[in-house]
Structure formats: structure tokens, C-alpha cells
Coordinates of C-alpha atoms in Angstrom, one line a residue:
X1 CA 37.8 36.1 13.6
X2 CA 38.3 32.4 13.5
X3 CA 36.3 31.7 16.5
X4 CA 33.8 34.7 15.9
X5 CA 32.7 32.5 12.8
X6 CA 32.9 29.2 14.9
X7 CA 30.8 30.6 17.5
X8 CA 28.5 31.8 14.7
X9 CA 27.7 28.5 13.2
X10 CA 27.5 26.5 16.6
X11 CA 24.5 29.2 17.9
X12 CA 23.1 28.8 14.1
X13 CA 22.9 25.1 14.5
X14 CA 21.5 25.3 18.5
X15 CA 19.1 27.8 17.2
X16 CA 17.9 25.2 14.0
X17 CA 17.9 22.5 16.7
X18 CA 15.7 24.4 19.1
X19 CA 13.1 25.1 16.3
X20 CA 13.3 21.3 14.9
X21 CA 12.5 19.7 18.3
X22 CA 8.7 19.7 19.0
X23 CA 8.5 21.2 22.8
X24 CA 4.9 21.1 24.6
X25 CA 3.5 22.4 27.6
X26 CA 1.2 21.3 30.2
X27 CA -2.2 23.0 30.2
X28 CA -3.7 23.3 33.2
X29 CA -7.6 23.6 31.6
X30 CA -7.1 19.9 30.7
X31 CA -8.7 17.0 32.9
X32 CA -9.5 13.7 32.9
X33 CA -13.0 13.5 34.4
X34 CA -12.7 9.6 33.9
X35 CA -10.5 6.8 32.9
X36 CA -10.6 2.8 32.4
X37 CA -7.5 1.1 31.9
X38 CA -6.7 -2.3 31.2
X39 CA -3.1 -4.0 31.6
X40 CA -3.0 -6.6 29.2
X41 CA -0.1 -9.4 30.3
X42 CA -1.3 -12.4 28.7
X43 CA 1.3 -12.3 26.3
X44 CA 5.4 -11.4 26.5
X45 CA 4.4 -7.7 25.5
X46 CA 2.2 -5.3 27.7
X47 CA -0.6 -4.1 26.0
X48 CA -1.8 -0.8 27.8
X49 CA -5.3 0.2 27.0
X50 CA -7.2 3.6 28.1
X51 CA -10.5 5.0 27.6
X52 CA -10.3 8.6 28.3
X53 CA -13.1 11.0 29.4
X54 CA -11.5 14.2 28.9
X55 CA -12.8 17.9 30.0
X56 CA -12.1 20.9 28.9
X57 CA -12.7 23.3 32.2
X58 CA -11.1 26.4 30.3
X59 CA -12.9 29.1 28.8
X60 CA -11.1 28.6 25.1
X61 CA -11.3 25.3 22.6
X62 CA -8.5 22.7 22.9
X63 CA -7.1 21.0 20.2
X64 CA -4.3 18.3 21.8
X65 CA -3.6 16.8 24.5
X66 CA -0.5 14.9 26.1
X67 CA 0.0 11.2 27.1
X68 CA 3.1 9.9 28.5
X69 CA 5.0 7.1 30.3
X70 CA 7.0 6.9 33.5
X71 CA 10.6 7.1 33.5
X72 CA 11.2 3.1 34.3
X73 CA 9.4 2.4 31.0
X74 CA 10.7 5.3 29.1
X75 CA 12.6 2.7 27.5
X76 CA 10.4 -0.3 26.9
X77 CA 8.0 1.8 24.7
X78 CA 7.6 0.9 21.5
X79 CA 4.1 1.9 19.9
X80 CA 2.1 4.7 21.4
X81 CA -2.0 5.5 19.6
X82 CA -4.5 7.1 19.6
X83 CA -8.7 6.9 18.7
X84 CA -11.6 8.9 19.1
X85 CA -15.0 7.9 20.1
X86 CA -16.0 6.9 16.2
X87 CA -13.0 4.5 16.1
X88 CA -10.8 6.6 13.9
X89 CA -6.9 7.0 14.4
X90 CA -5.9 10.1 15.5
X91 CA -2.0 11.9 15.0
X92 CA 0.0 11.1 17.8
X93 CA 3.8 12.6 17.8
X94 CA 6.1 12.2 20.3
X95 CA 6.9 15.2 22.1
X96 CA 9.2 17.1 25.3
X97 CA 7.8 18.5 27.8
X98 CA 10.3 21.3 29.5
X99 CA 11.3 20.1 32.9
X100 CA 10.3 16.5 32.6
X101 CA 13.0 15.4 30.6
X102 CA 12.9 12.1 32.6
X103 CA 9.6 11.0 31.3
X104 CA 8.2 10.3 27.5
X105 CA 5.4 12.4 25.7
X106 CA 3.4 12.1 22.9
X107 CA 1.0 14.8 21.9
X108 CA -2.6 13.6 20.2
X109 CA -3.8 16.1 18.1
X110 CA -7.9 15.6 18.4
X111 CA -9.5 16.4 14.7
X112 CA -12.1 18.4 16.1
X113 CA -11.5 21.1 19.3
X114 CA -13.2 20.6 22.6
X115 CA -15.0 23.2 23.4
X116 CA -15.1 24.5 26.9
X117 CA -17.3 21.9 29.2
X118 CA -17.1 19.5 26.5
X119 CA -16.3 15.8 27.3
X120 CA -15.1 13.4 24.2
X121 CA -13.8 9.9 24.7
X122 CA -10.8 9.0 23.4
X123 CA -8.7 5.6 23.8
X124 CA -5.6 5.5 23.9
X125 CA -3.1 2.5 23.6
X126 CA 0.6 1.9 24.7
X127 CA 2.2 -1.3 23.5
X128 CA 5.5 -2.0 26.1
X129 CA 8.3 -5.1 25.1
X130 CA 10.7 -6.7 27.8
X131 CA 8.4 -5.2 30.4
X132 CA 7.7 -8.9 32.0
X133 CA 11.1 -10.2 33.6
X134 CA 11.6 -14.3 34.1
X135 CA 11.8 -14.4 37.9
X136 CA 13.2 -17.4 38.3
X137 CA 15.5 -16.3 35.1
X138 CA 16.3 -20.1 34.8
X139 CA 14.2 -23.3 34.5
X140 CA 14.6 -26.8 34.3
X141 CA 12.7 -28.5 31.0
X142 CA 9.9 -29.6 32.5
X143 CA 9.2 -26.6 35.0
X144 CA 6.7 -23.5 33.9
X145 CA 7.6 -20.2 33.5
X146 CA 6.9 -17.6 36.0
X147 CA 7.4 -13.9 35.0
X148 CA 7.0 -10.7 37.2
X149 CA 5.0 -7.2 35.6
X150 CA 6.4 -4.1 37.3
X151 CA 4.2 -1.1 36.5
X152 CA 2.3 1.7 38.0
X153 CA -1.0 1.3 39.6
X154 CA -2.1 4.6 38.0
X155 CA -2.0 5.4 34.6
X156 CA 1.0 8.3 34.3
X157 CA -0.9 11.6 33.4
X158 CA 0.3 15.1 33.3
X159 CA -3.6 16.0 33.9
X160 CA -5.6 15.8 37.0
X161 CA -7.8 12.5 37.3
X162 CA -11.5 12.8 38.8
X163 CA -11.8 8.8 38.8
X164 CA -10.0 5.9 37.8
X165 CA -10.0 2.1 37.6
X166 CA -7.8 -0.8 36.1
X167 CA -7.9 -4.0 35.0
X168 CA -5.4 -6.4 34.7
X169 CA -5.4 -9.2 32.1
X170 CA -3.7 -12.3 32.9
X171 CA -2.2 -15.7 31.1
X172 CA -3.5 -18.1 34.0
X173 CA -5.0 -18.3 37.2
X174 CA -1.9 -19.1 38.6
X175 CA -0.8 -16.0 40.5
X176 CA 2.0 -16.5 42.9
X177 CA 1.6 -12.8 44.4
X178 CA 0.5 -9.3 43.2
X179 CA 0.1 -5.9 44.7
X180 CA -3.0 -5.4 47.3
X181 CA -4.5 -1.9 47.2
X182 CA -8.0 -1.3 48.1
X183 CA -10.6 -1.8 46.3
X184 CA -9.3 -4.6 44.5
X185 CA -10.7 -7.9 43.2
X186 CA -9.4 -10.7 42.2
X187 CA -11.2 -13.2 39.2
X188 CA -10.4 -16.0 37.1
X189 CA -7.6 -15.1 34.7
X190 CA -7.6 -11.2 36.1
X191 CA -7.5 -8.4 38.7
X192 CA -9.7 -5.6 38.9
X193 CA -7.8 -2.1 40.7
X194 CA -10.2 0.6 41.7
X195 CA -12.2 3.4 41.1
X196 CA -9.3 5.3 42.4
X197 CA -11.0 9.1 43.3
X198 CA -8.7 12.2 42.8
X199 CA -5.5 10.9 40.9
X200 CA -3.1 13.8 41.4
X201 CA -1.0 14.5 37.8
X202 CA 2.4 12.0 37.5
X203 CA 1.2 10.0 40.4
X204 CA 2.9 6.7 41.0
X205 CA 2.5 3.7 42.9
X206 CA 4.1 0.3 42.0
X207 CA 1.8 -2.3 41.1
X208 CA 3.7 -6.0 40.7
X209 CA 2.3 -9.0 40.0
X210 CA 4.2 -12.5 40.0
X211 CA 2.1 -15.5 37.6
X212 CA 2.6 -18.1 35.3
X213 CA 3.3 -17.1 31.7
X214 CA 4.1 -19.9 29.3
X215 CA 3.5 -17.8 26.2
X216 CA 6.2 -17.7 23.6
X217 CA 9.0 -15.1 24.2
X218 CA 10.7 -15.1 21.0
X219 CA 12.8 -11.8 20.0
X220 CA 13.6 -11.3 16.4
X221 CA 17.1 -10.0 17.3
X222 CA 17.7 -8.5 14.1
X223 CA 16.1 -9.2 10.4
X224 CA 16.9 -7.7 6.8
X225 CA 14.3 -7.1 4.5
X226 CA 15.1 -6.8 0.7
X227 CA 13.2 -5.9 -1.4
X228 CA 13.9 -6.3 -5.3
X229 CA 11.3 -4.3 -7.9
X230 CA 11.6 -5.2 -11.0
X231 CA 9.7 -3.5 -14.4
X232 CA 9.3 -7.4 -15.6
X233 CA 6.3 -8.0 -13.5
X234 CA 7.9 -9.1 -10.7
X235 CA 9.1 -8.3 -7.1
X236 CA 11.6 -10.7 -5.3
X237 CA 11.4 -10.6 -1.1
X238 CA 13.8 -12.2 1.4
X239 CA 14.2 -11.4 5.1
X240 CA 17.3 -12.7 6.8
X241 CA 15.8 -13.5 10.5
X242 CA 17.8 -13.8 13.3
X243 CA 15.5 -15.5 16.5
X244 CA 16.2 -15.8 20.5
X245 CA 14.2 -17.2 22.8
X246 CA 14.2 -14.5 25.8
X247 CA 12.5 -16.1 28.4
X248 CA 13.5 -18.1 31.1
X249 CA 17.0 -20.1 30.5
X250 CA 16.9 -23.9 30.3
X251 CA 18.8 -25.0 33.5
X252 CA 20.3 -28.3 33.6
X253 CA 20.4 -31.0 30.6
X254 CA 18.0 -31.0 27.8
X255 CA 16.3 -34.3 26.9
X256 CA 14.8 -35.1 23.2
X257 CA 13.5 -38.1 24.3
X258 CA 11.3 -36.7 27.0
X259 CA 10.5 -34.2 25.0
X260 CA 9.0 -36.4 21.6
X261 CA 7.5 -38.4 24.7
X262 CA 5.7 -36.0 26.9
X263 CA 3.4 -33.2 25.1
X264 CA 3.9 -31.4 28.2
X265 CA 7.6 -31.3 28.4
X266 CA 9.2 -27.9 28.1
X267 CA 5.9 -26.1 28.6
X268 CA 7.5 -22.6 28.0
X269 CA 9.5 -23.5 24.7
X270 CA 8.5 -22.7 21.6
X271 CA 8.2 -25.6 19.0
X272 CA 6.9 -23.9 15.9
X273 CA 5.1 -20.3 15.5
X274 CA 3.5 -19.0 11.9
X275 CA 4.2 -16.2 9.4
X276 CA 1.8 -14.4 7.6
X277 CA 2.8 -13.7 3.8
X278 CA 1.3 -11.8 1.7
X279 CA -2.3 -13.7 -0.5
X280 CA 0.1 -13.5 -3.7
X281 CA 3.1 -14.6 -2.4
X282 CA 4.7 -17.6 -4.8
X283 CA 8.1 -19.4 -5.2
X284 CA 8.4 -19.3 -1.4
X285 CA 11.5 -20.8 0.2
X286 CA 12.7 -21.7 3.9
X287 CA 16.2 -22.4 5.3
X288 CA 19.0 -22.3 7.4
X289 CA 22.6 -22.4 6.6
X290 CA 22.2 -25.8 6.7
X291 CA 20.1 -25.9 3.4
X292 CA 15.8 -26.3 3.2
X293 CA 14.0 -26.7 6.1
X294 CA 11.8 -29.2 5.3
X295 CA 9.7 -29.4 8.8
X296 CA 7.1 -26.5 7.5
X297 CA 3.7 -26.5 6.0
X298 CA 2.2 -23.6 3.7
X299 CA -1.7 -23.2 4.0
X300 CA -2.9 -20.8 1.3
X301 CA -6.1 -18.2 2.5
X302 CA -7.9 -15.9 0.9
X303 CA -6.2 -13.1 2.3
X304 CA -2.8 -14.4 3.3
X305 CA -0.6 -17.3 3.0
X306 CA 0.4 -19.1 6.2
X307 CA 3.5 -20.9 7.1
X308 CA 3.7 -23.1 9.8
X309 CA 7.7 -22.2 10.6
X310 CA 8.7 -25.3 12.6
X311 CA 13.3 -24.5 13.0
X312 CA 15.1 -27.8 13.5
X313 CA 14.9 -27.9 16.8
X314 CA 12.9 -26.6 20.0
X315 CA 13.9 -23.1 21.1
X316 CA 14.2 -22.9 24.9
X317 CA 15.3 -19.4 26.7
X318 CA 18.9 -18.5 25.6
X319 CA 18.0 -20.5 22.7
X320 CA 18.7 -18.7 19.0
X321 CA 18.1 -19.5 15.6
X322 CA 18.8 -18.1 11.9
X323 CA 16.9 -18.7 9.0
X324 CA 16.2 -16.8 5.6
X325 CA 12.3 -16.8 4.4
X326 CA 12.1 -15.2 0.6
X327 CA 9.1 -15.4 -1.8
X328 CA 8.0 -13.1 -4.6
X329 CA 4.4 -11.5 -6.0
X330 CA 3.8 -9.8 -8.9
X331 CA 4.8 -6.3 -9.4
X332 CA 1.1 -4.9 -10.3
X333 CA -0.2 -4.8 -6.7
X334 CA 2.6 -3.2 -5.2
X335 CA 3.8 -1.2 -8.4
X336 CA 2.0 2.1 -9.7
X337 CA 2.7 3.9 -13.2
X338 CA 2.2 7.7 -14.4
X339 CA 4.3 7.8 -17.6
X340 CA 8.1 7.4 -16.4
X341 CA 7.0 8.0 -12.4
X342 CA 6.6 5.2 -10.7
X343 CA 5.1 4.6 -6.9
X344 CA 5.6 1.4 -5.0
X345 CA 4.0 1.0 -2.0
X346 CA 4.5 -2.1 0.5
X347 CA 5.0 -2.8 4.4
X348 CA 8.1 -1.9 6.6
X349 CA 8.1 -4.8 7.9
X350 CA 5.6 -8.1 7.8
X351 CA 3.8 -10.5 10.3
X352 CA 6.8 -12.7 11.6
X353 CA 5.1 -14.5 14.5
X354 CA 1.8 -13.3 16.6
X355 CA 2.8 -11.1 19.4
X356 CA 6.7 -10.2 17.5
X357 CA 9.0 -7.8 19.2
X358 CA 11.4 -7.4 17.0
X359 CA 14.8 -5.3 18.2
X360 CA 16.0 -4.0 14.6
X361 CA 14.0 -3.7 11.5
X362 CA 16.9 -2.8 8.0
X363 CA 14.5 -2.3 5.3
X364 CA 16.3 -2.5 1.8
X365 CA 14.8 -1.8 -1.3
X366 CA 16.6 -2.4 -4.6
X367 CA 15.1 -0.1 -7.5
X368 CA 16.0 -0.9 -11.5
X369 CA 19.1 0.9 -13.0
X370 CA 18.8 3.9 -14.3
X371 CA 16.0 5.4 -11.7
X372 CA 16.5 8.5 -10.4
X373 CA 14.8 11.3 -8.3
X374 CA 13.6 8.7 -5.7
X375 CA 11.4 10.4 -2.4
X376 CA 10.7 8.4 0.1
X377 CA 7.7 8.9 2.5
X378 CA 7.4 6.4 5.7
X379 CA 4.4 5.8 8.3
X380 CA 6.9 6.7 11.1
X381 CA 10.1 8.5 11.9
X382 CA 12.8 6.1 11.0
X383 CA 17.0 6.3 10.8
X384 CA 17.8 6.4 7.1
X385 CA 20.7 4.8 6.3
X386 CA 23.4 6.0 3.2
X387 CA 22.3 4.7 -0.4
X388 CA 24.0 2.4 -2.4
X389 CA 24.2 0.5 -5.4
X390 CA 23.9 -3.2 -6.0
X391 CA 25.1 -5.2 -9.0
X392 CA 23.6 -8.0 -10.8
X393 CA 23.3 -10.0 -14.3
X394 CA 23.5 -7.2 -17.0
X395 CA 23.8 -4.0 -14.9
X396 CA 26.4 -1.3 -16.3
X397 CA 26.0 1.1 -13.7
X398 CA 24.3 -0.4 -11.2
X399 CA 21.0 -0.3 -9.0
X400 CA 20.2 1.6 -7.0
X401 CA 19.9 0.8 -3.0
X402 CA 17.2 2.6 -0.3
X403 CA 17.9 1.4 2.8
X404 CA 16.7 2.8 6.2
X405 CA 16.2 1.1 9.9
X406 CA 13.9 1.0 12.7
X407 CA 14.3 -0.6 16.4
X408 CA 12.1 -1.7 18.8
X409 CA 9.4 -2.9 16.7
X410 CA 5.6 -4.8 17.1
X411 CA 3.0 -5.6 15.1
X412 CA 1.4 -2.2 15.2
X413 CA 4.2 -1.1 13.1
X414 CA 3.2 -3.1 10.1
X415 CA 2.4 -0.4 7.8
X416 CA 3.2 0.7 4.2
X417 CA 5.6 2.9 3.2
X418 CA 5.8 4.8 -0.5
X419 CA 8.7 5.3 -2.9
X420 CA 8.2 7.2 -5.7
X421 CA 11.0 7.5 -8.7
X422 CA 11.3 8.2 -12.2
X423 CA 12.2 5.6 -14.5
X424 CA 12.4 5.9 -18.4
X425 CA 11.1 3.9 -20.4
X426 CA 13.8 3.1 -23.2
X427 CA 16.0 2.0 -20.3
X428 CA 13.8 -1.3 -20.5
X429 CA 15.4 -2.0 -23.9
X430 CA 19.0 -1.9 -22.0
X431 CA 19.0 -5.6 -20.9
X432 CA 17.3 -6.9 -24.1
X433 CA 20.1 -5.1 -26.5
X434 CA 22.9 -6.3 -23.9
X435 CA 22.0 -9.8 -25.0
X436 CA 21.0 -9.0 -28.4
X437 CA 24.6 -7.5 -28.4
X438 CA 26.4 -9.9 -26.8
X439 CA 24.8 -12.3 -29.0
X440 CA 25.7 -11.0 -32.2
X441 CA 29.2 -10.7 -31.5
X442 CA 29.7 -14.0 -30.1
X443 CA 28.2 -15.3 -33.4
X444 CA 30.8 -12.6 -35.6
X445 CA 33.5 -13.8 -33.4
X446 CA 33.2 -17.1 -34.4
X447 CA 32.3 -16.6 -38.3
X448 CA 35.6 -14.5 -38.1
X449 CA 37.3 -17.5 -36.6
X450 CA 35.7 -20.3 -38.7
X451 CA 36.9 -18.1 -42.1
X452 CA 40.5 -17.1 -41.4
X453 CA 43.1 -19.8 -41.9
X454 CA 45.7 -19.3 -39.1
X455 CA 48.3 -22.4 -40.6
X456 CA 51.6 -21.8 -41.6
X457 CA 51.8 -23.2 -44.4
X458 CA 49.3 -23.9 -47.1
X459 CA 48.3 -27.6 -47.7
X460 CA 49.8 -29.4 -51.2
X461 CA 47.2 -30.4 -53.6
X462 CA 48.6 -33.5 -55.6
X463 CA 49.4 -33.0 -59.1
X464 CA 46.8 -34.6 -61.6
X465 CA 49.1 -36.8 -64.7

């Protein structure tokens, strides 16, 4: 009976599972009567673009369609989106397709159907990190740094292309080899693929290209974002950022003197990058665990405040470096109120450097005691970690503590996120009355002590003649 009931559960859970997991399939009405990609490898991430002409040779409307990426970079994915033809983002979800387990889907769902022989345009973008490899993986200081793209000449569709061309974006002219495939061209700075006729679906072909690529390659490791609300008019940030260069190593010794002396020494190292902090941001503070890093400069914008982040010393590949960045803004931007409901709305994550791939994102957010039914609704499908609570100056039973995490992260993440929870309002008097109360019997304590007499003995008065 014991198994019958084990059994039970286990095809219970499968069957929950099953209905949970979003399953596509490949339609076969679906084509792609044209499509211009560009490969954009100026940068350390890859930066696919696509403007798709799709058809709809069926005889009934079609309302999605799939994208995907080849198995080699299943992994290196991090942002997948999705436009139509008047610029507007449409819902991409990431999907299975039954029998190509090996690849990665996304379905776009299009706001309006195509109707048969209809043919919309819709763009598409993939953003890819650690997709360019060092190759040689270690420099000396004053040598540049080559890298090596490894990608697919066509662009990975489930769907049957009429025509296709590509066009490759580099970071210089300096091209030490790349793959030939008529009809090809090569320009200043680029390389121009195609028109490819009759692209079967899933086609492959590699397409490497070997080139110079001094840009920064700085991996935010890990970072933890807290976030403090508080009903005072204030909310507290700080991010504790941990940095690695993860470009080529530095082979051989490294020289500060050549390196004050010559601009040009250690062309692929990066001396200082800037952060974008919110317009409002005040009381902001830099440093190590050292103390204040004083080698930074804070230009204030209209629309942001910039900080010229310059770490105590130059970051070369292999290179790491930890630092904490906090500031705080005022609670009425971020903060709204309906009666004892509260929503506060601010980003996952913020602009750490231009170009950021970040490993893992922990996103904390610290609420005021006594808040309770908290929902939390996120821009994208995150891993939410256990809540907590966190104790500071006058608490009794604590704060509470959201927490959830995200990995493989780029700028196209920065997004907001809302948390709504209740709050009442006489739990603002708490900390007031705690030092009201404290207060006034530290002041009783001490009339109680000034009054009594705690001697022995009482003192002799002298007798008057």
C-alpha cells in the first residue's frame, strides 16, 4: 500500500511537471522569406541582431513563432528579444522544443496574427557573454589582445530561409584570419557574408574569425545588492562587487613605471570604467577593504550621476578586485502609498560598467518591521531565495528580508521589479516610543537613585549649646 501511494505521488508530481514546462512545436507553415543579421564583436559580448521577414504560407493565422541558438552557445546565452516593425517589445519566453533537447528556444508571441501570405518584420536580438576566447590566453604588458569568435555562418532557425546575409561588426581592422565563404567582402572594421539562397532549417557552418580586441573584459564575478526602504523618507543602497579581468593573462613581470610612462602600455588592461547611479543618488561612498578610494570623480547629470571608478591599481587578465559602492535617494521616487499598502518599484540590478556581464546578481531588499503580506513581481524568471530577517537599532522583532538571484547577467537586464506589502501605520510610532521609553526610565532610574540613601549609617548632626 506503501508503494501504491509512493507511486501515486511520484506520477502526481511528473504529471504537474509536464503541464508546468512550456513545450512548442515546429510549424511547418512558418518561413523566413528574408533575413539580415549582424554579428556585433566590437565589444567582449556578442551582440546578435536580426531582421526577420517572416511568411505565413499556411491557410490559418499565426500567432508565435520560435527563435533559438545552437547547442555550442546553448550556454553563453544570456538575453534573448524581440520587436516588431513599429519598434515595440514583444513577449519572448523561453521554450522546449520535443526532440531538440540539445538546442535553446524562445517562443515570441507577435501582438497581432499573420494572416496567411502576410509578411511582418520583426527583429530579433540575442546578446551572448564569453563567446570571444583570448587566443593567445596570455600576453606580455605591452602586447595587444587578440581574441577568436566561433559562431555559425547562418543564423540557427527551425524555419526554412528563402535568403540570407550577415554582417560582422569588428573592434579594428586588424584581422589575423576569418572564415572565407562566397560571396563575402571584406571592409574597414567589418565583413559582409552573403545573400545566402535556400538556408535549410538548423543549418550550420562555422564561421571564425581571429582579430585584435583591446576592449575591456571585466566580469563582475559576483555582486550583492541591498536594498534598505525606510518609511522616513529614505532608501539606503550598497552593492558588494566582486571584479576579474577575463581576458588575456599578463605573462611575465608587470612594470608601474612603464606603465605611468607609456600611455600605450598594457593596451588591453583596464585602468578605470564608470557607473551609472541613479539622478538622486546622495551620500555616495567608494571603497575597498582597505578603507575610501580616493582615485574617483563624481560628475552629476541630469539624468544620472557618473562615477569615474578608478580601483587602486590597473586590472590586467587574471586580475581581480573587491570594492563596495553604497549611496541613498529619497524614498518618494521609488516608494508608492494606498493607505497601509505600499509598492516599491526599483531596478534588479544597475549600470556597473558599459558592456557588464555579470555572473551572479543577489538582490536583497530589507522592508520595515512589522510588514507583512509582501508579493513580489519580477521582469524575468529569477531563483528566489529563503526570506529572512535582519536586525538593527530599535527593532523588536526584526525586518524583514526578500532576497532572490539571477546569473548570467547584461545590461539588457536592467529592469524594475515591484514589491508590494502592507504596512500599518501606528507601527511608525514604534521607534519613536522606544526612545520616548527608554528615555523616561533612564531619567526615573536615576531620580530613584539620586533620592534613596543607600549608607549604613546616618550622618551625626552636632549638638547646638
Amino acid at each position: 500500500m506503501a508503494k501504491l501511494r509512493f507511486y501515486c505521488i511520484f506520477l502526481l508530481y511528473i504529471l504537474i511537471k509536464c503541464e508546468s514546462a512550456s513545450v512548442d512545436t515546429i510549424s511547418s507553415d512558418i518561413r523566413f522569406k528574408n533575413v539580415d543579421r549582424t554579428i556585433d564583436i566590437s565589444t567582449q559580448l556578442v551582440r546578435i541582431t536580426s531582421k526577420l521577414t517572416l511568411e505565413n504560407t499556411g491557410s490559418t493565422p499565426v500567432k508565435n513563432f520560435l527563435i533559438a541558438v545552437e547547442s555550442s552557445a546553448k550556454n553563453n546565452a544570456a538575453f534573448a528579444g524581440a520587436k516588431d516593425s513599429n519598434n515595440k517589445d514583444l513577449r519572448v519566453v523561453e521554450t522546449t522544443v520535443k526532440g531538440y533537447e540539445y538546442a535553446k528556444f524562445w517562443r515570441v508571441d507577435l501582438k497581432e496574427a499573420v494572416n496567411p501570405g502576410a509578411t511582418p518584420q520583426i527583429t530579433v536580438t540575442l546578446v551572448l557573454t564569453k563567446a570571444l576566447l583570448p587566443y593567445p590566453t596570455a600576453i606580455t604588458q605591452q602586447e595587444d589582445q587578440l581574441v577568436k569568435y566561433i559562431g555559425n555562418l547562418y543564423i540557427y532557425s527551425p524555419y526554412y530561409i528563402t535568403s540570407q546575409k550577415t554582417n560582422v561588426i569588428l573592434s579594428s581592422k586588424s584581422v589575423e584570419s576569418f572564415t572565407k565563404v562566397k560571396p563575402f567582402t571584406q571592409q574597414d572594421g567589418g565583413i559582409q557574408y552573403g545573400p545566402y539562397p535556400n538556408v535549410k532549417p538548423f543549418s550550420e557552418k562555422e564561421l571564425a574569425i581571429h582579430y585584435k580586441n583591446n576592449s575591456p573584459f571585466l566580469t563582475v564575478t559576483r555582486i550583492e545588492r541591498l536594498i534598505e526602504v525606510s518609511h522616513w523618507g529614505n532608501i539606503a543602497v550598497e552593492e558588494v562587487i566582486e571584479i576579474e579581468h577575463t581576458g588575456a593573462k599578463l605573462k611575465g613581470p608587470f612594470s608601474r613605471y612603464d606603465y605611468q610612462q607609456d600611455h600605450h602600455s598594457g593596451p588591453a588592461s583596464v585602468r578605470s570604467y564608470k557607473t551609472l547611479l541613479p539622478a538622486s543618488a546622495s551620500d555616495v561612498y567608494y571603497r575597498d577593504t582597505n578603507g575610501n578610494i580616493s582615485t574617483s570623480n563624481m560628475k552629476v547629470k541630469k539624468d544620472s550621476v557618473e562615477l569615474d571608478l578608478r580601483p587602486r591599481y590597473p586590472l590586467f587578465g587574471g586580475w581581480r578586485t573587491h570594492y563596495t559602492l553604497g549611496y541613498n535617494v529619497p524614498s518618494y521616487e521609488y516608494l508608492y502609498q494606498s493607505g497601509n499598502d505600499y509598492l516599491l518599484k526599483m531596478r534588479v540590478i544597475d549600470h556597473i560598467y558599459d558592456d557588464m556581464q555579470v555572473d551572479e546578481v543577489v538582490t536583497k531588499i530589507i522592508l520595515p518591521e512589522g510588514s507583512t503580506s509582501v508579493k513580489v513581481n519580477l521582469p524575468y524568471p529569477v531563483t528566489r531565495l529563503p526570506d529572512s530577517l535582519h536586525y538593527t537599532y530599535l527593532d523588536t522583532k526584526g525586518r524583514p528580508v526578500i532576497s532572490f538571484t539571477k546569473k548570467n547577467i547584461v545590461e539588457n537586464h536592467i529592469e524594475d521589479f515591484q514589491l508590494r506589502y502592507t504596512f500599518p501605520r501606528l507601527l511608525m510610532l514604534q521607534e519613536p516610543l522606544l526612545v520616548v521609553g527608554f528615555l523616561y526610565a533612564l531619567f526615573l532610574c536615576v531620580i530613584i537613585y539620586v533620592r534613596l540613601d543607600f549608607s549604613i549609617h546616618k550622618a551625626e548632626h552636632p549638638h547646638k549649646d
